[in-house]
Structure formats: C-alpha cells, structure tokens
Amino acid sequence: IYTLTATGEQGPIADALVCRVNVGLGAVQESALAGIETPFSVTAAGNDVFVVDLYEGRAVRLDSSLNRVGVIETPFITEGPTRGIAYNSDDGRLYWLQNLGTMARLVTTDLDGQIEGDPVLIDAPAFLPAGVRLGDLTYDAANNWFWTMDLVERVIFPLQPDGVVPVAFRSEPLLR
C-alpha cells in the first residue's frame, strides 16, 4: 500500500489518499481470447479470470497467468448484449447481466457455466422512467449486492443477487 498526499508526495498525512497497486502476472495474448470478438466485461474468481464477449455472450476462462483454460457458452436463450459478468464471492457463482430492450435480467451459473436457478428480471428503480439499459456489473461483498449503471440516465445503483434494488435506492440514485 502506498500513501500519497494530494500533491503526490509520499508520507503519512491525515488527508492521505491510499491506493492499492496490483501488479499483474502478464498480458493476455491474442490467442487466449480467440472467439471473443468484442471483449466487454471481466471478473476474477479465485485464481481465474473470465472475459465476456458483448454480443456473443460467451466467456473465455483464463488462469492467473492469463493462459486460456476454456470457454463458457452464453447462458442466455434469447439474443441480446451481455453487459456484465460478476463473481459473487459469498456464494461462489457467476452472475451474468443481459439487456433486453428496456428490461435487464440476471442469470446465475457455476464457474463452469452450468445454469443455477431461473433467470431473474431486474427491478428497475422508480426514478428510471423508461426502464433500464445497464452497463457492467461488479460485486460488493461488504453489502452483499452488485453495483451497476444505467447507461441512458447515467446513474449508479445497487442490485441484490435476486435482481431487486435495495429499498434505500428505489426512489433516489446514489450517483448521478
């Protein structure tokens, strides 16, 4: 951990900015992403990294050295862009986000891509009058929910794993 002042100087200070620097193990070679024409979303699960194609919906699974381990075909039956994938460290599953017009849904799979449970429609917050067109997805283990962004209204809000927007965020966005 490096502690920097607002001017970029190192040293302890009350208003210091703490940044965690992660050093990677290498760069993904083009061949590792073969079959992923439009890489769009990425998530890490244990020692693996998953990269999802925006339009085809399939994911390439890479190990921690960024070598290709395999491919997971899209869990979606109907076509539509796969906007996000996130690993839920609490239940050990992948959550896939797909937009369908002005609706969006979550599909849950295990790490090998086997669907677990039924897809759930995302409960759009009341302050989004035209439904949702969501961007990427990331899991927040401290709160047991995901963060996403509506691409049209440009607001960020959380989603529970069952697709429901937490009560505190149903009428007012967190960030606009």
Coordinates of N, CA, C and O in Angstrom, one line a residue:
I1 N 0.9 -1.2 0.0 CA 0.0 0.0 0.0 C 0.9 1.2 0.0 O 1.8 1.3 0.8
Y2 N 0.6 2.2 -0.9 CA 1.3 3.4 -0.9 C 0.4 4.5 -0.4 O -0.8 4.6 -0.8
T3 N 0.9 5.4 0.4 CA 0.2 6.5 0.9 C 0.7 7.8 0.2 O 1.9 8.0 0.3
L4 N -0.1 8.5 -0.5 CA 0.3 9.7 -1.2 C -0.5 10.9 -0.7 O -1.7 10.8 -0.4
T5 N 0.1 12.0 -0.6 CA -0.6 13.3 -0.3 C -1.3 13.7 -1.6 O -1.1 13.2 -2.7
A6 N -2.1 14.8 -1.5 CA -2.8 15.3 -2.6 C -1.8 15.8 -3.7 O -2.2 15.9 -4.8
T7 N -0.6 16.2 -3.3 CA 0.4 16.6 -4.2 C 1.2 15.5 -4.8 O 2.1 15.7 -5.6
G8 N 1.0 14.3 -4.3 CA 1.7 13.1 -4.8 C 3.0 12.8 -4.0 O 3.7 11.9 -4.4
E9 N 3.2 13.5 -2.9 CA 4.3 13.2 -2.1 C 4.0 12.0 -1.2 O 2.9 11.9 -0.7
Q10 N 5.0 11.1 -0.9 CA 4.8 10.0 0.0 C 5.0 10.5 1.4 O 5.7 11.4 1.7
G11 N 4.2 9.8 2.3 CA 4.4 10.1 3.7 C 3.0 10.1 4.4 O 2.0 10.2 3.8
P12 N 3.0 10.0 5.7 CA 1.8 9.9 6.5 C 1.2 11.3 6.6 O 1.9 12.3 6.8
I13 N -0.1 11.5 6.4 CA -0.8 12.7 6.5 C -2.3 12.4 6.7 O -2.8 11.4 6.3
A14 N -3.0 13.3 7.4 CA -4.4 13.0 7.8 C -5.3 12.8 6.6 O -6.1 12.0 6.6
D15 N -5.0 13.6 5.5 CA -5.9 13.6 4.4 C -5.3 12.8 3.2 O -5.4 13.1 2.1
A16 N -4.5 11.8 3.6 CA -3.8 11.0 2.5 C -4.7 10.2 1.7 O -5.8 9.8 2.2
L17 N -4.3 9.9 0.5 CA -5.1 9.0 -0.4 C -4.4 7.7 -0.4 O -3.2 7.6 -0.6
V18 N -5.1 6.6 -0.1 CA -4.5 5.3 0.0 C -4.9 4.6 -1.3 O -6.0 4.4 -1.6
C19 N -3.9 4.1 -2.0 CA -4.1 3.4 -3.3 C -3.5 2.0 -3.1 O -2.4 1.8 -2.7
R20 N -4.2 1.0 -3.6 CA -3.7 -0.4 -3.7 C -3.2 -0.6 -5.1 O -3.9 -0.3 -6.0
V21 N -2.0 -1.0 -5.2 CA -1.4 -1.2 -6.6 C -1.3 -2.7 -6.8 O -0.6 -3.4 -6.0
N22 N -2.0 -3.3 -7.7 CA -2.0 -4.7 -8.1 C -1.0 -4.9 -9.2 O -1.2 -4.2 -10.3
V23 N -0.1 -5.7 -9.1 CA 0.9 -6.0 -10.1 C 0.5 -7.3 -10.8 O 0.3 -8.3 -10.2
G24 N 0.2 -7.2 -12.1 CA -0.3 -8.3 -12.9 C 0.9 -9.3 -13.2 O 2.0 -9.0 -13.0
L25 N 0.4 -10.5 -13.6 CA 1.4 -11.5 -14.0 C 1.8 -11.6 -15.4 O 2.5 -12.4 -15.9
G26 N 1.2 -10.7 -16.2 CA 1.4 -10.7 -17.7 C 0.3 -10.1 -18.4 O -0.7 -9.6 -17.9
A27 N 0.4 -10.2 -19.7 CA -0.6 -9.6 -20.6 C -1.3 -10.8 -21.3 O -0.7 -11.8 -21.6
V28 N -2.6 -10.6 -21.6 CA -3.3 -11.6 -22.3 C -2.9 -11.6 -23.8 O -2.8 -10.6 -24.4
Q29 N -2.5 -12.8 -24.2 CA -2.1 -12.9 -25.6 C -3.4 -13.0 -26.5 O -4.4 -13.5 -26.0
E30 N -3.3 -12.6 -27.7 CA -4.5 -12.6 -28.6 C -5.1 -14.0 -28.7 O -6.3 -14.1 -28.7
S31 N -4.2 -15.0 -28.7 CA -4.7 -16.4 -28.9 C -5.6 -16.8 -27.7 O -6.5 -17.6 -27.9
A32 N -5.3 -16.3 -26.5 CA -6.1 -16.7 -25.3 C -7.5 -16.2 -25.5 O -8.4 -16.8 -24.9
L33 N -7.7 -15.1 -26.2 CA -9.1 -14.6 -26.4 C -9.7 -15.0 -27.7 O -10.7 -14.3 -28.1
A34 N -9.2 -16.0 -28.4 CA -9.8 -16.4 -29.6 C -11.3 -16.7 -29.4 O -11.6 -17.4 -28.4
G35 N -12.1 -16.3 -30.3 CA -13.6 -16.5 -30.2 C -14.3 -15.4 -29.4 O -15.5 -15.3 -29.4
I36 N -13.5 -14.4 -28.9 CA -14.1 -13.3 -28.2 C -13.9 -12.1 -29.1 O -12.8 -11.5 -29.1
E37 N -14.8 -11.7 -29.9 CA -14.6 -10.6 -30.9 C -14.7 -9.2 -30.2 O -14.0 -8.3 -30.6
T38 N -15.6 -9.1 -29.2 CA -15.8 -7.8 -28.5 C -15.7 -8.0 -27.0 O -16.7 -8.1 -26.3
P39 N -14.4 -8.1 -26.5 CA -14.3 -8.3 -25.0 C -14.9 -7.1 -24.3 O -14.7 -5.9 -24.7
F40 N -15.8 -7.3 -23.4 CA -16.5 -6.2 -22.8 C -16.5 -6.2 -21.3 O -16.4 -5.1 -20.6
S41 N -16.6 -7.3 -20.7 CA -16.7 -7.4 -19.2 C -15.7 -8.4 -18.7 O -15.5 -9.4 -19.3
V42 N -15.2 -8.2 -17.5 CA -14.2 -9.1 -16.9 C -14.5 -9.2 -15.4 O -14.9 -8.3 -14.8
T43 N -14.3 -10.4 -14.9 CA -14.4 -10.6 -13.4 C -13.3 -11.7 -13.0 O -12.9 -12.5 -13.9
A44 N -12.9 -11.6 -11.8 CA -12.0 -12.6 -11.3 C -12.7 -13.5 -10.2 O -13.5 -13.0 -9.5
A45 N -12.4 -14.7 -10.3 CA -13.0 -15.7 -9.3 C -11.9 -16.6 -8.9 O -11.4 -17.5 -9.6
G46 N -11.4 -16.4 -7.6 CA -10.3 -17.2 -7.2 C -9.1 -17.0 -8.0 O -8.6 -15.8 -8.1
N47 N -8.5 -18.0 -8.6 CA -7.3 -17.9 -9.5 C -7.7 -17.8 -10.9 O -6.8 -17.9 -11.8
D48 N -8.9 -17.6 -11.3 CA -9.3 -17.5 -12.7 C -9.9 -16.1 -13.0 O -10.4 -15.4 -12.1
V49 N -9.8 -15.8 -14.3 CA -10.3 -14.5 -14.8 C -11.3 -14.9 -16.0 O -11.0 -15.8 -16.8
F50 N -12.4 -14.3 -16.0 CA -13.4 -14.5 -17.0 C -13.6 -13.2 -17.8 O -13.8 -12.2 -17.3
V51 N -13.5 -13.4 -19.2 CA -13.7 -12.2 -20.1 C -14.9 -12.6 -21.0 O -14.9 -13.6 -21.7
V52 N -15.9 -11.7 -21.0 CA -17.1 -11.9 -21.7 C -17.2 -11.1 -23.0 O -16.9 -9.9 -23.0
D53 N -17.7 -11.7 -24.1 CA -17.9 -11.1 -25.3 C -19.3 -10.3 -25.2 O -20.3 -10.9 -24.8
L54 N -19.3 -9.1 -25.6 CA -20.5 -8.2 -25.5 C -21.7 -8.8 -26.3 O -22.8 -8.9 -25.8
Y55 N -21.4 -9.2 -27.6 CA -22.6 -9.6 -28.4 C -22.8 -11.1 -28.4 O -24.0 -11.6 -28.5
E56 N -21.8 -12.0 -28.4 CA -22.0 -13.4 -28.4 C -22.3 -14.0 -27.1 O -22.9 -15.0 -27.0
G57 N -21.9 -13.3 -26.0 CA -22.2 -13.7 -24.6 C -21.4 -14.8 -24.1 O -21.5 -15.2 -22.9
R58 N -20.5 -15.4 -24.9 CA -19.6 -16.4 -24.3 C -18.5 -15.8 -23.5 O -18.1 -14.6 -23.7
A59 N -17.9 -16.6 -22.6 CA -16.8 -16.1 -21.8 C -15.6 -17.0 -22.0 O -15.7 -18.2 -22.1
V60 N -14.4 -16.4 -22.0 CA -13.2 -17.1 -22.0 C -12.7 -17.2 -20.6 O -12.7 -16.2 -19.9
R61 N -12.3 -18.4 -20.1 CA -11.8 -18.5 -18.7 C -10.3 -18.6 -18.8 O -9.7 -19.4 -19.6
L62 N -9.6 -17.8 -18.1 CA -8.1 -17.7 -18.1 C -7.7 -18.0 -16.7 O -8.3 -17.7 -15.7
D63 N -6.4 -18.6 -16.6 CA -5.9 -18.9 -15.2 C -5.2 -17.6 -14.8 O -5.2 -16.6 -15.5
S64 N -4.6 -17.7 -13.6 CA -3.9 -16.5 -13.0 C -2.7 -16.0 -13.8 O -2.3 -14.9 -13.7
S65 N -2.2 -16.8 -14.7 CA -1.1 -16.4 -15.6 C -1.6 -16.0 -16.9 O -0.9 -15.8 -17.9
L66 N -2.9 -15.9 -17.0 CA -3.7 -15.4 -18.2 C -3.5 -16.4 -19.4 O -3.6 -16.0 -20.6
N67 N -3.4 -17.7 -19.1 CA -3.5 -18.8 -20.1 C -4.9 -19.2 -20.2 O -5.6 -19.3 -19.2
R68 N -5.3 -19.5 -21.4 CA -6.7 -20.0 -21.6 C -6.9 -21.3 -21.0 O -6.2 -22.3 -21.2
V69 N -8.0 -21.4 -20.2 CA -8.4 -22.6 -19.6 C -9.6 -23.3 -20.3 O -9.7 -24.5 -20.5
G70 N -10.5 -22.4 -20.8 CA -11.6 -22.9 -21.6 C -12.6 -21.8 -22.0 O -12.3 -20.6 -21.8
V71 N -13.7 -22.2 -22.5 CA -14.8 -21.3 -23.0 C -16.1 -21.7 -22.4 O -16.4 -22.9 -22.3
I72 N -16.9 -20.7 -21.9 CA -18.2 -21.0 -21.4 C -19.2 -20.3 -22.4 O -19.1 -19.2 -22.7
E73 N -20.1 -21.1 -23.0 CA -21.0 -20.6 -23.9 C -22.0 -19.7 -23.1 O -22.3 -19.9 -21.9
T74 N -22.7 -18.8 -23.9 CA -23.6 -17.9 -23.2 C -24.8 -18.7 -22.5 O -25.3 -19.7 -23.0
P75 N -25.1 -18.2 -21.3 CA -26.2 -18.9 -20.6 C -27.6 -18.4 -21.1 O -28.6 -18.8 -20.6
F76 N -27.6 -17.4 -22.0 CA -28.9 -16.8 -22.4 C -29.5 -17.5 -23.6 O -28.8 -17.8 -24.5
I77 N -30.8 -17.7 -23.5 CA -31.5 -18.4 -24.6 C -31.9 -17.4 -25.7 O -31.7 -17.6 -26.9
T78 N -32.3 -16.2 -25.3 CA -32.6 -15.1 -26.3 C -31.4 -14.2 -26.5 O -30.6 -14.1 -25.6
E79 N -31.3 -13.7 -27.7 CA -30.2 -12.8 -28.0 C -30.4 -11.5 -27.4 O -31.5 -11.0 -27.2
G80 N -29.3 -10.8 -27.2 CA -29.2 -9.5 -26.6 C -27.8 -9.4 -26.0 O -27.2 -10.3 -25.6
P81 N -27.3 -8.1 -25.9 CA -26.0 -7.9 -25.4 C -25.8 -8.4 -24.0 O -26.6 -8.2 -23.1
T82 N -24.6 -9.1 -23.7 CA -24.2 -9.4 -22.4 C -23.5 -8.3 -21.8 O -22.4 -8.0 -22.3
R83 N -24.1 -7.5 -20.9 CA -23.5 -6.3 -20.4 C -22.5 -6.5 -19.3 O -21.7 -5.6 -19.0
G84 N -22.6 -7.6 -18.6 CA -21.7 -7.7 -17.5 C -21.6 -9.1 -16.9 O -22.5 -9.9 -17.2
I85 N -20.5 -9.4 -16.2 CA -20.4 -10.6 -15.5 C -19.7 -10.3 -14.2 O -18.8 -9.4 -14.2
A86 N -20.1 -10.9 -13.1 CA -19.5 -10.7 -11.8 C -19.5 -11.9 -11.0 O -20.4 -12.7 -11.1
Y87 N -18.4 -12.1 -10.3 CA -18.3 -13.3 -9.4 C -18.8 -12.9 -8.0 O -18.3 -11.9 -7.4
N88 N -19.7 -13.6 -7.4 CA -20.2 -13.4 -6.1 C -19.4 -14.3 -5.2 O -19.5 -15.5 -5.1
S89 N -18.5 -13.7 -4.4 CA -17.6 -14.4 -3.5 C -18.3 -15.0 -2.4 O -17.8 -15.9 -1.7
D90 N -19.5 -14.6 -2.1 CA -20.3 -15.2 -1.0 C -20.9 -16.5 -1.3 O -21.0 -17.4 -0.5
D91 N -21.4 -16.7 -2.6 CA -22.0 -17.9 -3.0 C -21.2 -18.7 -4.0 O -21.6 -19.8 -4.4
G92 N -20.1 -18.1 -4.5 CA -19.2 -18.8 -5.4 C -19.7 -19.0 -6.8 O -19.3 -19.9 -7.5
R93 N -20.7 -18.1 -7.2 CA -21.3 -18.2 -8.5 C -21.0 -17.0 -9.4 O -20.7 -15.9 -8.9
L94 N -21.2 -17.2 -10.7 CA -21.1 -16.1 -11.6 C -22.5 -15.6 -11.9 O -23.5 -16.3 -12.0
Y95 N -22.6 -14.3 -12.0 CA -23.9 -13.6 -12.3 C -23.7 -12.9 -13.7 O -22.7 -12.1 -13.8
W96 N -24.5 -13.2 -14.6 CA -24.4 -12.6 -16.0 C -25.5 -11.6 -16.2 O -26.7 -11.9 -15.9
L97 N -25.2 -10.5 -16.7 CA -26.2 -9.4 -16.9 C -26.5 -9.2 -18.4 O -25.6 -9.1 -19.2
Q98 N -27.8 -9.2 -18.7 CA -28.2 -9.0 -20.1 C -29.3 -8.0 -20.2 O -30.2 -8.1 -19.5
N99 N -29.2 -7.1 -21.2 CA -30.2 -6.1 -21.5 C -31.2 -6.7 -22.5 O -30.7 -7.3 -23.5
L100 N -32.4 -6.5 -22.3 CA -33.5 -6.9 -23.3 C -34.4 -5.8 -23.5 O -35.4 -5.6 -22.8
G101 N -34.1 -4.9 -24.5 CA -34.9 -3.7 -24.7 C -34.8 -2.8 -23.5 O -33.7 -2.4 -23.1
T102 N -35.9 -2.5 -22.8 CA -35.8 -1.6 -21.6 C -35.8 -2.4 -20.3 O -36.1 -1.9 -19.3
M103 N -35.6 -3.7 -20.4 CA -35.5 -4.6 -19.2 C -34.1 -5.2 -19.2 O -33.4 -5.2 -20.2
A104 N -33.8 -5.7 -18.1 CA -32.5 -6.5 -18.0 C -32.7 -7.7 -17.0 O -33.7 -7.7 -16.3
R105 N -31.9 -8.7 -17.2 CA -32.0 -9.8 -16.3 C -30.7 -10.4 -15.9 O -29.6 -10.1 -16.5
L106 N -30.7 -11.1 -14.8 CA -29.5 -11.8 -14.3 C -29.7 -13.3 -14.4 O -30.8 -13.8 -14.2
V107 N -28.6 -14.0 -14.9 CA -28.6 -15.4 -14.9 C -27.4 -15.8 -14.1 O -26.4 -15.3 -14.2
T108 N -27.6 -16.8 -13.3 CA -26.6 -17.3 -12.4 C -26.1 -18.7 -12.9 O -26.9 -19.6 -13.2
T109 N -24.7 -18.8 -12.9 CA -24.1 -20.1 -13.2 C -23.1 -20.5 -12.2 O -22.6 -19.6 -11.5
D110 N -22.6 -21.7 -12.3 CA -21.4 -22.1 -11.5 C -20.2 -21.6 -12.4 O -20.4 -21.0 -13.5
L111 N -19.0 -21.9 -11.9 CA -17.8 -21.5 -12.6 C -17.6 -22.2 -13.9 O -16.8 -21.8 -14.7
D112 N -18.3 -23.3 -14.2 CA -18.2 -24.0 -15.4 C -19.3 -23.6 -16.4 O -19.3 -24.2 -17.5
G113 N -20.2 -22.7 -16.0 CA -21.2 -22.2 -16.9 C -22.5 -22.9 -16.8 O -23.4 -22.6 -17.6
Q114 N -22.7 -23.8 -15.9 CA -24.0 -24.5 -15.7 C -25.0 -23.6 -15.0 O -24.7 -23.1 -13.9
I115 N -26.1 -23.4 -15.6 CA -27.1 -22.5 -15.1 C -27.6 -23.0 -13.8 O -27.9 -24.2 -13.6
E116 N -27.8 -22.1 -12.8 CA -28.3 -22.5 -11.5 C -29.5 -21.6 -11.2 O -29.4 -20.4 -11.1
G117 N -30.7 -22.2 -11.1 CA -31.9 -21.4 -10.8 C -32.4 -20.8 -12.1 O -31.9 -21.0 -13.2
D118 N -33.5 -20.0 -11.9 CA -34.1 -19.4 -13.0 C -33.6 -18.0 -13.2 O -33.2 -17.3 -12.3
P119 N -33.6 -17.5 -14.5 CA -33.2 -16.1 -14.7 C -34.2 -15.1 -13.9 O -35.3 -15.5 -13.7
V120 N -33.6 -14.0 -13.5 CA -34.5 -13.0 -12.8 C -34.5 -11.7 -13.5 O -33.4 -11.3 -14.0
L121 N -35.6 -11.1 -13.6 CA -35.7 -9.8 -14.2 C -35.3 -8.8 -13.1 O -35.5 -8.9 -11.9
I122 N -34.6 -7.7 -13.6 CA -34.1 -6.7 -12.7 C -35.2 -5.7 -12.4 O -35.8 -5.2 -13.3
D123 N -35.3 -5.4 -11.1 CA -36.3 -4.5 -10.6 C -35.8 -3.1 -10.9 O -34.9 -2.6 -10.2
A124 N -36.3 -2.4 -11.9 CA -35.8 -1.0 -12.2 C -36.2 -0.1 -11.1 O -37.4 -0.1 -10.6
P125 N -35.3 0.8 -10.7 CA -35.7 1.8 -9.7 C -36.8 2.8 -10.3 O -36.8 3.0 -11.5
A126 N -37.6 3.3 -9.4 CA -38.7 4.2 -9.7 C -38.2 5.5 -10.4 O -39.0 6.0 -11.3
F127 N -37.0 5.9 -10.2 CA -36.5 7.1 -10.8 C -36.1 7.0 -12.2 O -35.7 7.9 -12.9
L128 N -36.1 5.7 -12.8 CA -35.8 5.5 -14.2 C -37.1 5.3 -14.9 O -37.6 4.2 -15.0
P129 N -37.7 6.3 -15.5 CA -39.0 6.2 -16.1 C -39.1 5.3 -17.3 O -40.1 4.8 -17.6
A130 N -38.0 5.1 -18.0 CA -38.1 4.4 -19.3 C -37.5 3.0 -19.2 O -37.1 2.4 -20.1
G131 N -37.4 2.4 -17.9 CA -36.8 1.1 -17.8 C -35.3 1.3 -17.6 O -34.8 2.3 -17.3
V132 N -34.6 0.2 -17.9 CA -33.1 0.2 -17.7 C -32.4 -0.2 -19.0 O -32.9 -1.1 -19.7
R133 N -31.2 0.3 -19.1 CA -30.2 -0.1 -20.1 C -28.9 -0.1 -19.3 O -28.3 0.9 -19.2
L134 N -28.6 -1.3 -18.8 CA -27.5 -1.4 -17.8 C -26.1 -1.6 -18.4 O -26.0 -2.2 -19.5
G135 N -25.1 -1.1 -17.8 CA -23.7 -1.3 -18.1 C -23.2 -2.5 -17.4 O -23.9 -3.4 -17.0
D136 N -21.9 -2.5 -17.0 CA -21.3 -3.6 -16.4 C -21.8 -3.8 -15.0 O -22.6 -3.1 -14.5
L137 N -21.3 -4.9 -14.3 CA -21.7 -5.3 -13.1 C -20.5 -5.7 -12.2 O -19.5 -6.2 -12.7
T138 N -20.5 -5.3 -10.9 CA -19.4 -5.7 -10.0 C -20.0 -6.0 -8.7 O -21.0 -5.4 -8.3
Y139 N -19.4 -7.0 -8.0 CA -20.0 -7.5 -6.7 C -19.3 -6.8 -5.6 O -18.1 -6.6 -5.5
D140 N -20.1 -6.4 -4.6 CA -19.7 -5.7 -3.4 C -20.0 -6.6 -2.2 O -21.1 -6.7 -1.7
A141 N -19.0 -7.4 -1.8 CA -19.1 -8.4 -0.7 C -19.5 -7.8 0.6 O -20.2 -8.4 1.4
A142 N -19.1 -6.5 0.9 CA -19.4 -5.9 2.2 C -20.9 -5.7 2.3 O -21.4 -5.7 3.4
N143 N -21.6 -5.5 1.2 CA -23.1 -5.2 1.3 C -23.9 -6.3 0.7 O -25.1 -6.3 0.7
N144 N -23.3 -7.3 0.1 CA -24.0 -8.5 -0.5 C -24.9 -8.0 -1.6 O -26.0 -8.4 -1.7
W145 N -24.4 -7.1 -2.5 CA -25.1 -6.7 -3.6 C -24.1 -6.4 -4.7 O -22.9 -6.3 -4.6
F146 N -24.7 -6.1 -5.9 CA -23.9 -5.7 -7.1 C -24.1 -4.3 -7.3 O -25.1 -3.7 -7.0
W147 N -23.1 -3.6 -8.0 CA -23.2 -2.3 -8.5 C -23.4 -2.3 -10.0 O -22.7 -3.1 -10.6
T148 N -24.2 -1.5 -10.5 CA -24.4 -1.4 -12.0 C -24.7 0.1 -12.3 O -24.9 0.9 -11.4
M149 N -24.7 0.4 -13.6 CA -25.0 1.8 -14.0 C -26.0 1.7 -15.2 O -25.9 0.9 -16.1
D150 N -27.0 2.6 -15.1 CA -27.9 2.8 -16.2 C -27.3 3.7 -17.2 O -26.8 4.8 -16.9
L151 N -27.1 3.2 -18.4 CA -26.4 3.9 -19.5 C -27.1 5.1 -20.0 O -26.5 6.0 -20.6
V152 N -28.4 5.1 -20.0 CA -29.2 6.2 -20.5 C -29.3 7.4 -19.5 O -29.0 8.5 -19.8
E153 N -29.7 7.1 -18.3 CA -29.8 8.1 -17.3 C -28.5 8.4 -16.5 O -28.5 9.4 -15.8
R154 N -27.5 7.6 -16.8 CA -26.2 7.8 -16.2 C -26.2 7.9 -14.7 O -25.7 8.8 -14.0
V155 N -26.9 6.9 -14.1 CA -26.9 6.7 -12.6 C -26.4 5.4 -12.2 O -26.5 4.4 -12.9
I156 N -25.8 5.4 -11.0 CA -25.2 4.1 -10.4 C -26.1 3.7 -9.3 O -26.5 4.5 -8.5
F157 N -26.4 2.4 -9.2 CA -27.3 1.9 -8.1 C -26.9 0.4 -7.9 O -26.4 -0.2 -8.8
P158 N -27.3 -0.1 -6.7 CA -27.0 -1.5 -6.4 C -28.2 -2.4 -6.7 O -29.3 -1.9 -6.9
L159 N -27.8 -3.7 -6.9 CA -28.8 -4.7 -7.1 C -28.5 -5.9 -6.2 O -27.3 -6.3 -6.1
Q160 N -29.5 -6.5 -5.6 CA -29.3 -7.7 -4.8 C -29.2 -8.8 -5.8 O -29.6 -8.8 -6.9
P161 N -28.6 -10.0 -5.3 CA -28.5 -11.1 -6.2 C -29.8 -11.6 -6.8 O -29.8 -12.3 -7.8
D162 N -30.9 -11.3 -6.2 CA -32.2 -11.7 -6.7 C -32.8 -10.7 -7.7 O -33.9 -10.8 -8.2
G163 N -32.0 -9.7 -8.1 CA -32.4 -8.7 -9.1 C -33.2 -7.5 -8.5 O -33.6 -6.6 -9.2
V164 N -33.4 -7.5 -7.2 CA -34.2 -6.4 -6.5 C -33.2 -5.2 -6.1 O -32.1 -5.5 -5.6
V165 N -33.7 -4.0 -6.4 CA -33.0 -2.8 -5.9 C -33.2 -2.6 -4.4 O -34.4 -2.6 -4.0
P166 N -32.2 -2.5 -3.6 CA -32.4 -2.3 -2.2 C -33.3 -1.1 -1.9 O -33.3 -0.1 -2.6
V167 N -34.2 -1.2 -0.9 CA -35.2 -0.2 -0.6 C -34.6 1.2 -0.6 O -35.2 2.2 -1.1
A168 N -33.4 1.4 0.1 CA -32.9 2.8 0.2 C -32.5 3.4 -1.1 O -32.4 4.6 -1.2
F169 N -32.5 2.7 -2.2 CA -32.1 3.2 -3.5 C -33.2 3.2 -4.5 O -33.0 3.5 -5.7
R170 N -34.4 2.8 -4.1 CA -35.5 2.6 -5.1 C -36.0 4.0 -5.7 O -36.5 4.0 -6.8
S171 N -35.9 5.0 -4.9 CA -36.5 6.3 -5.3 C -35.4 7.3 -5.6 O -35.7 8.3 -6.3
E172 N -34.2 7.2 -5.1 CA -33.2 8.2 -5.4 C -31.9 7.4 -5.8 O -31.5 6.5 -5.1
P173 N -31.2 7.9 -6.8 CA -30.0 7.3 -7.2 C -28.9 7.6 -6.3 O -28.9 8.7 -5.6
L174 N -27.9 6.8 -6.2 CA -26.7 7.1 -5.3 C -25.8 8.1 -6.0 O -25.4 9.1 -5.4
L175 N -25.5 8.0 -7.3 CA -24.7 8.9 -8.0 C -25.4 9.3 -9.3 O -26.0 8.5 -10.0
R176 N -25.3 10.5 -9.6 CA -25.9 11.0 -10.9 C -24.9 11.9 -11.6 O -24.2 12.6 -11.0

